[in-house]
Amino acid sequence: MPLIIMISVSSISILGMVLIPGVDASGHPYHMTFFEAFYFVSFMSTTIGFGEIPYAFTVGQRFWVALCIYPTVIAWLYTFGSILTLMQDKAFRQTLYHTIYARYVRNIREPFYLVCGYGTSGRLLVHRLTHENRQCVVIDVNEQFISELAIDDLHLFVPGLSADASESEHLVRAGLKHPMCRAIAAITDNDQVNLKIAITSRLLHPDLIVVARSEHRDVTASMHAFGTHHVIDPFEAFAEDMANLLVRPAHFRFQSLLAERLDPVDLAARASSLRDSQWILCGFGRLGQAIHKSLTAVGVKVVVIDAFPDKSALPDGSIIARGTQKETLIQAGIMSAGGIIAATSDDADNLSIMMAAKQLNERVFLVARQETRTDDALFGACGLDMIMQPNYVVVRKAHAWLSMPLLQDFSSDLSIVSDAVAESILKRIEARVPVDEFETWQLEINDYEAPAITELLEKGREIRIADLLRDPWHPEKTQPYIALFARQDDSRWMLPGGSQPLQVGMKLLFCGHRTTAWRAALYHKEALNFALETESLEEERQPG
């Protein structure tokens, strides 16, 4: 309406200026052109007042100007006042931003990951992915989180949409059906929202990898039933880590090295020496139940302390009290216990339990759950052996599934081997590369990731895994990395040998330290050819 009013008033004013005759400098009749009338009315209605053009006005023209100046000025102020008000309207700005956001996402021409939720878990995950130069797109219902995304120190620009991710139209706008979308991570702090995202993703984009967070067993079951590829329960994941730490320390070290580039050898050695001791578990909620189930399954004796027996059935021998009291800890056997786990959902209670246990037994192994990231300084100053942060566990699992899907296949195969075998693989890795230079990466033999190898394979040249483990210019040198896993269609090889032939489309998992020689073998056909020809000459020289 403001635009209609302004156009109408201006049009009538211009028409009058064209029709009313004036006189030129010689006294002859003169009619303004439409352009001259538009020019005059434009600066008249905005009160700029450049003067009468092109000649001095007649009485009739001045009378018409006097009639038009008031409605044109009022229409101009009304129109632009309405536009400025509209620009301040939250709904309009949100609609405008959604349109710009959707246009940007449509124009993405590289693989990207859709992250639903930019709370603690989402922020950590996006930082990890962008640090590896992996493009992300974020959606979160909290407008403040999206505002923080714009000022976060990220390696890449990450578009963020403030909207409810449980609504399918918002997911589509965020890129759910985009051909370059590789996976979606539903890691909000609401299990029902995560379930809705997983269901929507499976229906609208069945080929998309879906990673979802779930902390309740019924939601987890629903996600699995609907075909969600990876469901992350931080409590079950940590409970499994605790069991491995006590009875399978090599597996725990190996998983930490692959996922976090850390080898907690001292921590694993100390914890495994306490596997035959009694452990105290304070809190029998979701985390406490998961830990109790995992530890008792591997033969670790656990005494439970919980003040709310009505919420969950406590195991036999449990103590109904608060673990923050020294008398309760003494009753549970803290003086001879190997370790104590504070698994309540209250950070203050967990810190109190840790401090009381430390005063009673300086040698006890301390494990505590931390719910809020703002308490990092407190938990760090407490001198704990392990800190369980649910968000951190979620990010570690989600990052591994998104960036290196083969790592999960390898971990699955590794879990069925003995701890001695895992220890031998660790020693083999440590002999090749220092821990501070360690990294894990995945490679697919295709035109994008390995163009030199793909071109030679398509020409019929035989290339083996051993050819990737050598320096193309110095084939006699051993490179600081090894092949952990290989997969081709339904075939899979754990620790494949050097004689394993490569094929187009094969996916491989490596660990160690990537060198210039590694990149040369992938991208420089001449360097790879030189290495293969040198190898052929050496084989011909060998007797027999």
PDB file of N, CA and C in Angstrom, residues 282-338:
ATOM      1  N   CYS A 282      29.086 -44.230  42.090  1.00  0.00           N
ATOM      2  CA  CYS A 282      28.160 -43.293  42.729  1.00  0.00           C
ATOM      3  C   CYS A 282      27.189 -42.749  41.690  1.00  0.00           C
ATOM      4  N   GLY A 283      25.931 -43.084  41.835  1.00  0.00           N
ATOM      5  CA  GLY A 283      24.918 -42.658  40.869  1.00  0.00           C
ATOM      6  C   GLY A 283      24.517 -43.814  39.984  1.00  0.00           C
ATOM      7  N   PHE A 284      23.209 -44.106  39.946  1.00  0.00           N
ATOM      8  CA  PHE A 284      22.726 -45.247  39.168  1.00  0.00           C
ATOM      9  C   PHE A 284      21.658 -44.794  38.176  1.00  0.00           C
ATOM     10  N   GLY A 285      21.965 -43.683  37.515  1.00  0.00           N
ATOM     11  CA  GLY A 285      21.094 -43.224  36.442  1.00  0.00           C
ATOM     12  C   GLY A 285      21.450 -43.934  35.151  1.00  0.00           C
ATOM     13  N   ARG A 286      21.255 -43.238  34.020  1.00  0.00           N
ATOM     14  CA  ARG A 286      21.534 -43.863  32.725  1.00  0.00           C
ATOM     15  C   ARG A 286      23.006 -44.215  32.576  1.00  0.00           C
ATOM     16  N   LEU A 287      23.889 -43.302  32.974  1.00  0.00           N
ATOM     17  CA  LEU A 287      25.327 -43.587  32.883  1.00  0.00           C
ATOM     18  C   LEU A 287      25.737 -44.660  33.868  1.00  0.00           C
ATOM     19  N   GLY A 288      25.258 -44.555  35.102  1.00  0.00           N
ATOM     20  CA  GLY A 288      25.625 -45.540  36.120  1.00  0.00           C
ATOM     21  C   GLY A 288      25.193 -46.949  35.748  1.00  0.00           C
ATOM     22  N   GLN A 289      23.987 -47.089  35.210  1.00  0.00           N
ATOM     23  CA  GLN A 289      23.507 -48.413  34.807  1.00  0.00           C
ATOM     24  C   GLN A 289      24.347 -48.990  33.678  1.00  0.00           C
ATOM     25  N   ALA A 290      24.718 -48.146  32.715  1.00  0.00           N
ATOM     26  CA  ALA A 290      25.527 -48.621  31.594  1.00  0.00           C
ATOM     27  C   ALA A 290      26.906 -49.072  32.066  1.00  0.00           C
ATOM     28  N   ILE A 291      27.527 -48.290  32.968  1.00  0.00           N
ATOM     29  CA  ILE A 291      28.852 -48.659  33.478  1.00  0.00           C
ATOM     30  C   ILE A 291      28.773 -49.931  34.309  1.00  0.00           C
ATOM     31  N   HIS A 292      27.751 -50.036  35.145  1.00  0.00           N
ATOM     32  CA  HIS A 292      27.602 -51.234  35.986  1.00  0.00           C
ATOM     33  C   HIS A 292      27.441 -52.481  35.123  1.00  0.00           C
ATOM     34  N   LYS A 293      26.667 -52.371  34.072  1.00  0.00           N
ATOM     35  CA  LYS A 293      26.451 -53.516  33.194  1.00  0.00           C
ATOM     36  C   LYS A 293      27.742 -53.926  32.483  1.00  0.00           C
ATOM     37  N   SER A 294      28.491 -52.957  31.990  1.00  0.00           N
ATOM     38  CA  SER A 294      29.729 -53.268  31.255  1.00  0.00           C
ATOM     39  C   SER A 294      30.802 -53.834  32.165  1.00  0.00           C
ATOM     40  N   LEU A 295      30.974 -53.248  33.351  1.00  0.00           N
ATOM     41  CA  LEU A 295      32.042 -53.716  34.250  1.00  0.00           C
ATOM     42  C   LEU A 295      31.742 -55.082  34.841  1.00  0.00           C
ATOM     43  N   THR A 296      30.499 -55.289  35.248  1.00  0.00           N
ATOM     44  CA  THR A 296      30.163 -56.605  35.801  1.00  0.00           C
ATOM     45  C   THR A 296      30.244 -57.695  34.729  1.00  0.00           C
ATOM     46  N   ALA A 297      30.004 -57.319  33.462  1.00  0.00           N
ATOM     47  CA  ALA A 297      30.082 -58.303  32.379  1.00  0.00           C
ATOM     48  C   ALA A 297      31.499 -58.813  32.164  1.00  0.00           C
ATOM     49  N   VAL A 298      32.498 -58.009  32.514  1.00  0.00           N
ATOM     50  CA  VAL A 298      33.900 -58.439  32.350  1.00  0.00           C
ATOM     51  C   VAL A 298      34.504 -58.883  33.668  1.00  0.00           C
ATOM     52  N   GLY A 299      33.674 -59.054  34.695  1.00  0.00           N
ATOM     53  CA  GLY A 299      34.145 -59.630  35.944  1.00  0.00           C
ATOM     54  C   GLY A 299      34.666 -58.657  36.973  1.00  0.00           C
ATOM     55  N   VAL A 300      34.393 -57.363  36.806  1.00  0.00           N
ATOM     56  CA  VAL A 300      34.845 -56.365  37.774  1.00  0.00           C
ATOM     57  C   VAL A 300      33.785 -56.226  38.869  1.00  0.00           C
ATOM     58  N   LYS A 301      34.199 -56.265  40.121  1.00  0.00           N
ATOM     59  CA  LYS A 301      33.275 -56.128  41.238  1.00  0.00           C
ATOM     60  C   LYS A 301      32.957 -54.654  41.459  1.00  0.00           C
ATOM     61  N   VAL A 302      31.648 -54.335  41.512  1.00  0.00           N
ATOM     62  CA  VAL A 302      31.213 -52.939  41.617  1.00  0.00           C
ATOM     63  C   VAL A 302      30.215 -52.804  42.762  1.00  0.00           C
ATOM     64  N   VAL A 303      30.444 -51.806  43.623  1.00  0.00           N
ATOM     65  CA  VAL A 303      29.505 -51.454  44.693  1.00  0.00           C
ATOM     66  C   VAL A 303      28.824 -50.147  44.300  1.00  0.00           C
ATOM     67  N   VAL A 304      27.501 -50.129  44.331  1.00  0.00           N
ATOM     68  CA  VAL A 304      26.732 -48.969  43.881  1.00  0.00           C
ATOM     69  C   VAL A 304      26.271 -48.144  45.078  1.00  0.00           C
ATOM     70  N   ILE A 305      26.401 -46.821  44.957  1.00  0.00           N
ATOM     71  CA  ILE A 305      25.861 -45.873  45.937  1.00  0.00           C
ATOM     72  C   ILE A 305      24.875 -44.974  45.216  1.00  0.00           C
ATOM     73  N   ASP A 306      23.629 -44.912  45.705  1.00  0.00           N
ATOM     74  CA  ASP A 306      22.617 -44.058  45.071  1.00  0.00           C
ATOM     75  C   ASP A 306      21.591 -43.660  46.120  1.00  0.00           C
ATOM     76  N   ALA A 307      21.170 -42.398  46.049  1.00  0.00           N
ATOM     77  CA  ALA A 307      20.233 -41.879  47.042  1.00  0.00           C
ATOM     78  C   ALA A 307      18.786 -41.969  46.595  1.00  0.00           C
ATOM     79  N   PHE A 308      18.537 -42.462  45.368  1.00  0.00           N
ATOM     80  CA  PHE A 308      17.164 -42.492  44.851  1.00  0.00           C
ATOM     81  C   PHE A 308      16.827 -43.898  44.345  1.00  0.00           C
ATOM     82  N   PRO A 309      16.588 -44.826  45.252  1.00  0.00           N
ATOM     83  CA  PRO A 309      16.289 -46.204  44.830  1.00  0.00           C
ATOM     84  C   PRO A 309      14.951 -46.357  44.128  1.00  0.00           C
ATOM     85  N   ASP A 310      14.061 -45.351  44.284  1.00  0.00           N
ATOM     86  CA  ASP A 310      12.747 -45.446  43.655  1.00  0.00           C
ATOM     87  C   ASP A 310      12.805 -45.192  42.156  1.00  0.00           C
ATOM     88  N   LYS A 311      13.870 -44.551  41.643  1.00  0.00           N
ATOM     89  CA  LYS A 311      13.977 -44.249  40.222  1.00  0.00           C
ATOM     90  C   LYS A 311      14.427 -45.455  39.412  1.00  0.00           C
ATOM     91  N   SER A 312      15.239 -46.307  39.993  1.00  0.00           N
ATOM     92  CA  SER A 312      15.712 -47.500  39.291  1.00  0.00           C
ATOM     93  C   SER A 312      16.054 -48.575  40.304  1.00  0.00           C
ATOM     94  N   ALA A 313      15.854 -49.818  39.916  1.00  0.00           N
ATOM     95  CA  ALA A 313      16.120 -50.937  40.821  1.00  0.00           C
ATOM     96  C   ALA A 313      17.622 -51.088  41.015  1.00  0.00           C
ATOM     97  N   LEU A 314      18.073 -50.911  42.252  1.00  0.00           N
ATOM     98  CA  LEU A 314      19.500 -51.003  42.544  1.00  0.00           C
ATOM     99  C   LEU A 314      19.930 -52.464  42.641  1.00  0.00           C
ATOM    100  N   PRO A 315      21.149 -52.795  42.262  1.00  0.00           N
ATOM    101  CA  PRO A 315      21.634 -54.173  42.382  1.00  0.00           C
ATOM    102  C   PRO A 315      21.841 -54.555  43.845  1.00  0.00           C
ATOM    103  N   ASP A 316      21.942 -55.851  44.102  1.00  0.00           N
ATOM    104  CA  ASP A 316      22.150 -56.330  45.472  1.00  0.00           C
ATOM    105  C   ASP A 316      23.453 -55.768  46.034  1.00  0.00           C
ATOM    106  N   GLY A 317      23.406 -55.445  47.343  1.00  0.00           N
ATOM    107  CA  GLY A 317      24.601 -54.924  47.999  1.00  0.00           C
ATOM    108  C   GLY A 317      24.797 -53.431  47.832  1.00  0.00           C
ATOM    109  N   SER A 318      23.826 -52.730  47.209  1.00  0.00           N
ATOM    110  CA  SER A 318      23.960 -51.293  47.003  1.00  0.00           C
ATOM    111  C   SER A 318      23.738 -50.541  48.313  1.00  0.00           C
ATOM    112  N   ILE A 319      24.284 -49.342  48.382  1.00  0.00           N
ATOM    113  CA  ILE A 319      24.152 -48.482  49.560  1.00  0.00           C
ATOM    114  C   ILE A 319      23.261 -47.305  49.187  1.00  0.00           C
ATOM    115  N   ILE A 320      22.185 -47.124  49.941  1.00  0.00           N
ATOM    116  CA  ILE A 320      21.252 -46.038  49.671  1.00  0.00           C
ATOM    117  C   ILE A 320      21.692 -44.808  50.465  1.00  0.00           C
ATOM    118  N   ALA A 321      22.388 -43.920  49.813  1.00  0.00           N
ATOM    119  CA  ALA A 321      22.906 -42.709  50.456  1.00  0.00           C
ATOM    120  C   ALA A 321      23.526 -41.820  49.383  1.00  0.00           C
ATOM    121  N   ARG A 322      23.983 -40.638  49.803  1.00  0.00           N
ATOM    122  CA  ARG A 322      24.693 -39.747  48.897  1.00  0.00           C
ATOM    123  C   ARG A 322      26.187 -40.043  48.969  1.00  0.00           C
ATOM    124  N   GLY A 323      26.804 -40.137  47.838  1.00  0.00           N
ATOM    125  CA  GLY A 323      28.223 -40.465  47.819  1.00  0.00           C
ATOM    126  C   GLY A 323      29.124 -39.330  48.230  1.00  0.00           C
ATOM    127  N   THR A 324      28.555 -38.170  48.497  1.00  0.00           N
ATOM    128  CA  THR A 324      29.363 -37.021  48.895  1.00  0.00           C
ATOM    129  C   THR A 324      29.826 -37.106  50.340  1.00  0.00           C
ATOM    130  N   GLN A 325      29.270 -38.017  51.128  1.00  0.00           N
ATOM    131  CA  GLN A 325      29.612 -38.140  52.540  1.00  0.00           C
ATOM    132  C   GLN A 325      30.732 -39.161  52.737  1.00  0.00           C
ATOM    133  N   LYS A 326      31.718 -38.797  53.541  1.00  0.00           N
ATOM    134  CA  LYS A 326      32.861 -39.683  53.762  1.00  0.00           C
ATOM    135  C   LYS A 326      32.442 -40.988  54.422  1.00  0.00           C
ATOM    136  N   GLU A 327      31.474 -40.914  55.338  1.00  0.00           N
ATOM    137  CA  GLU A 327      31.029 -42.127  56.017  1.00  0.00           C
ATOM    138  C   GLU A 327      30.472 -43.145  55.017  1.00  0.00           C
ATOM    139  N   THR A 328      29.736 -42.650  54.030  1.00  0.00           N
ATOM    140  CA  THR A 328      29.178 -43.552  53.013  1.00  0.00           C
ATOM    141  C   THR A 328      30.279 -44.195  52.194  1.00  0.00           C
ATOM    142  N   LEU A 329      31.290 -43.418  51.820  1.00  0.00           N
ATOM    143  CA  LEU A 329      32.400 -43.962  51.029  1.00  0.00           C
ATOM    144  C   LEU A 329      33.189 -44.998  51.831  1.00  0.00           C
ATOM    145  N   ILE A 330      33.373 -44.726  53.119  1.00  0.00           N
ATOM    146  CA  ILE A 330      34.075 -45.705  53.969  1.00  0.00           C
ATOM    147  C   ILE A 330      33.273 -46.994  54.056  1.00  0.00           C
ATOM    148  N   GLN A 331      31.946 -46.867  54.190  1.00  0.00           N
ATOM    149  CA  GLN A 331      31.079 -48.049  54.231  1.00  0.00           C
ATOM    150  C   GLN A 331      31.167 -48.847  52.933  1.00  0.00           C
ATOM    151  N   ALA A 332      31.360 -48.145  51.807  1.00  0.00           N
ATOM    152  CA  ALA A 332      31.451 -48.823  50.505  1.00  0.00           C
ATOM    153  C   ALA A 332      32.823 -49.446  50.272  1.00  0.00           C
ATOM    154  N   GLY A 333      33.795 -49.134  51.141  1.00  0.00           N
ATOM    155  CA  GLY A 333      35.119 -49.740  51.019  1.00  0.00           C
ATOM    156  C   GLY A 333      36.119 -48.902  50.261  1.00  0.00           C
ATOM    157  N   ILE A 334      36.043 -47.579  50.412  1.00  0.00           N
ATOM    158  CA  ILE A 334      36.938 -46.697  49.664  1.00  0.00           C
ATOM    159  C   ILE A 334      38.399 -46.901  50.046  1.00  0.00           C
ATOM    160  N   MET A 335      38.661 -47.312  51.272  1.00  0.00           N
ATOM    161  CA  MET A 335      40.039 -47.440  51.732  1.00  0.00           C
ATOM    162  C   MET A 335      40.808 -48.502  50.959  1.00  0.00           C
ATOM    163  N   SER A 336      40.104 -49.516  50.440  1.00  0.00           N
ATOM    164  CA  SER A 336      40.783 -50.579  49.695  1.00  0.00           C
ATOM    165  C   SER A 336      40.328 -50.652  48.239  1.00  0.00           C
ATOM    166  N   ALA A 337      39.491 -49.723  47.839  1.00  0.00           N
ATOM    167  CA  ALA A 337      38.948 -49.770  46.478  1.00  0.00           C
ATOM    168  C   ALA A 337      40.019 -49.410  45.459  1.00  0.00           C
ATOM    169  N   GLY A 338      39.877 -50.007  44.271  1.00  0.00           N
ATOM    170  CA  GLY A 338      40.809 -49.675  43.190  1.00  0.00           C
ATOM    171  C   GLY A 338      40.445 -48.373  42.507  1.00  0.00           C
TER     172      GLY A 338
END
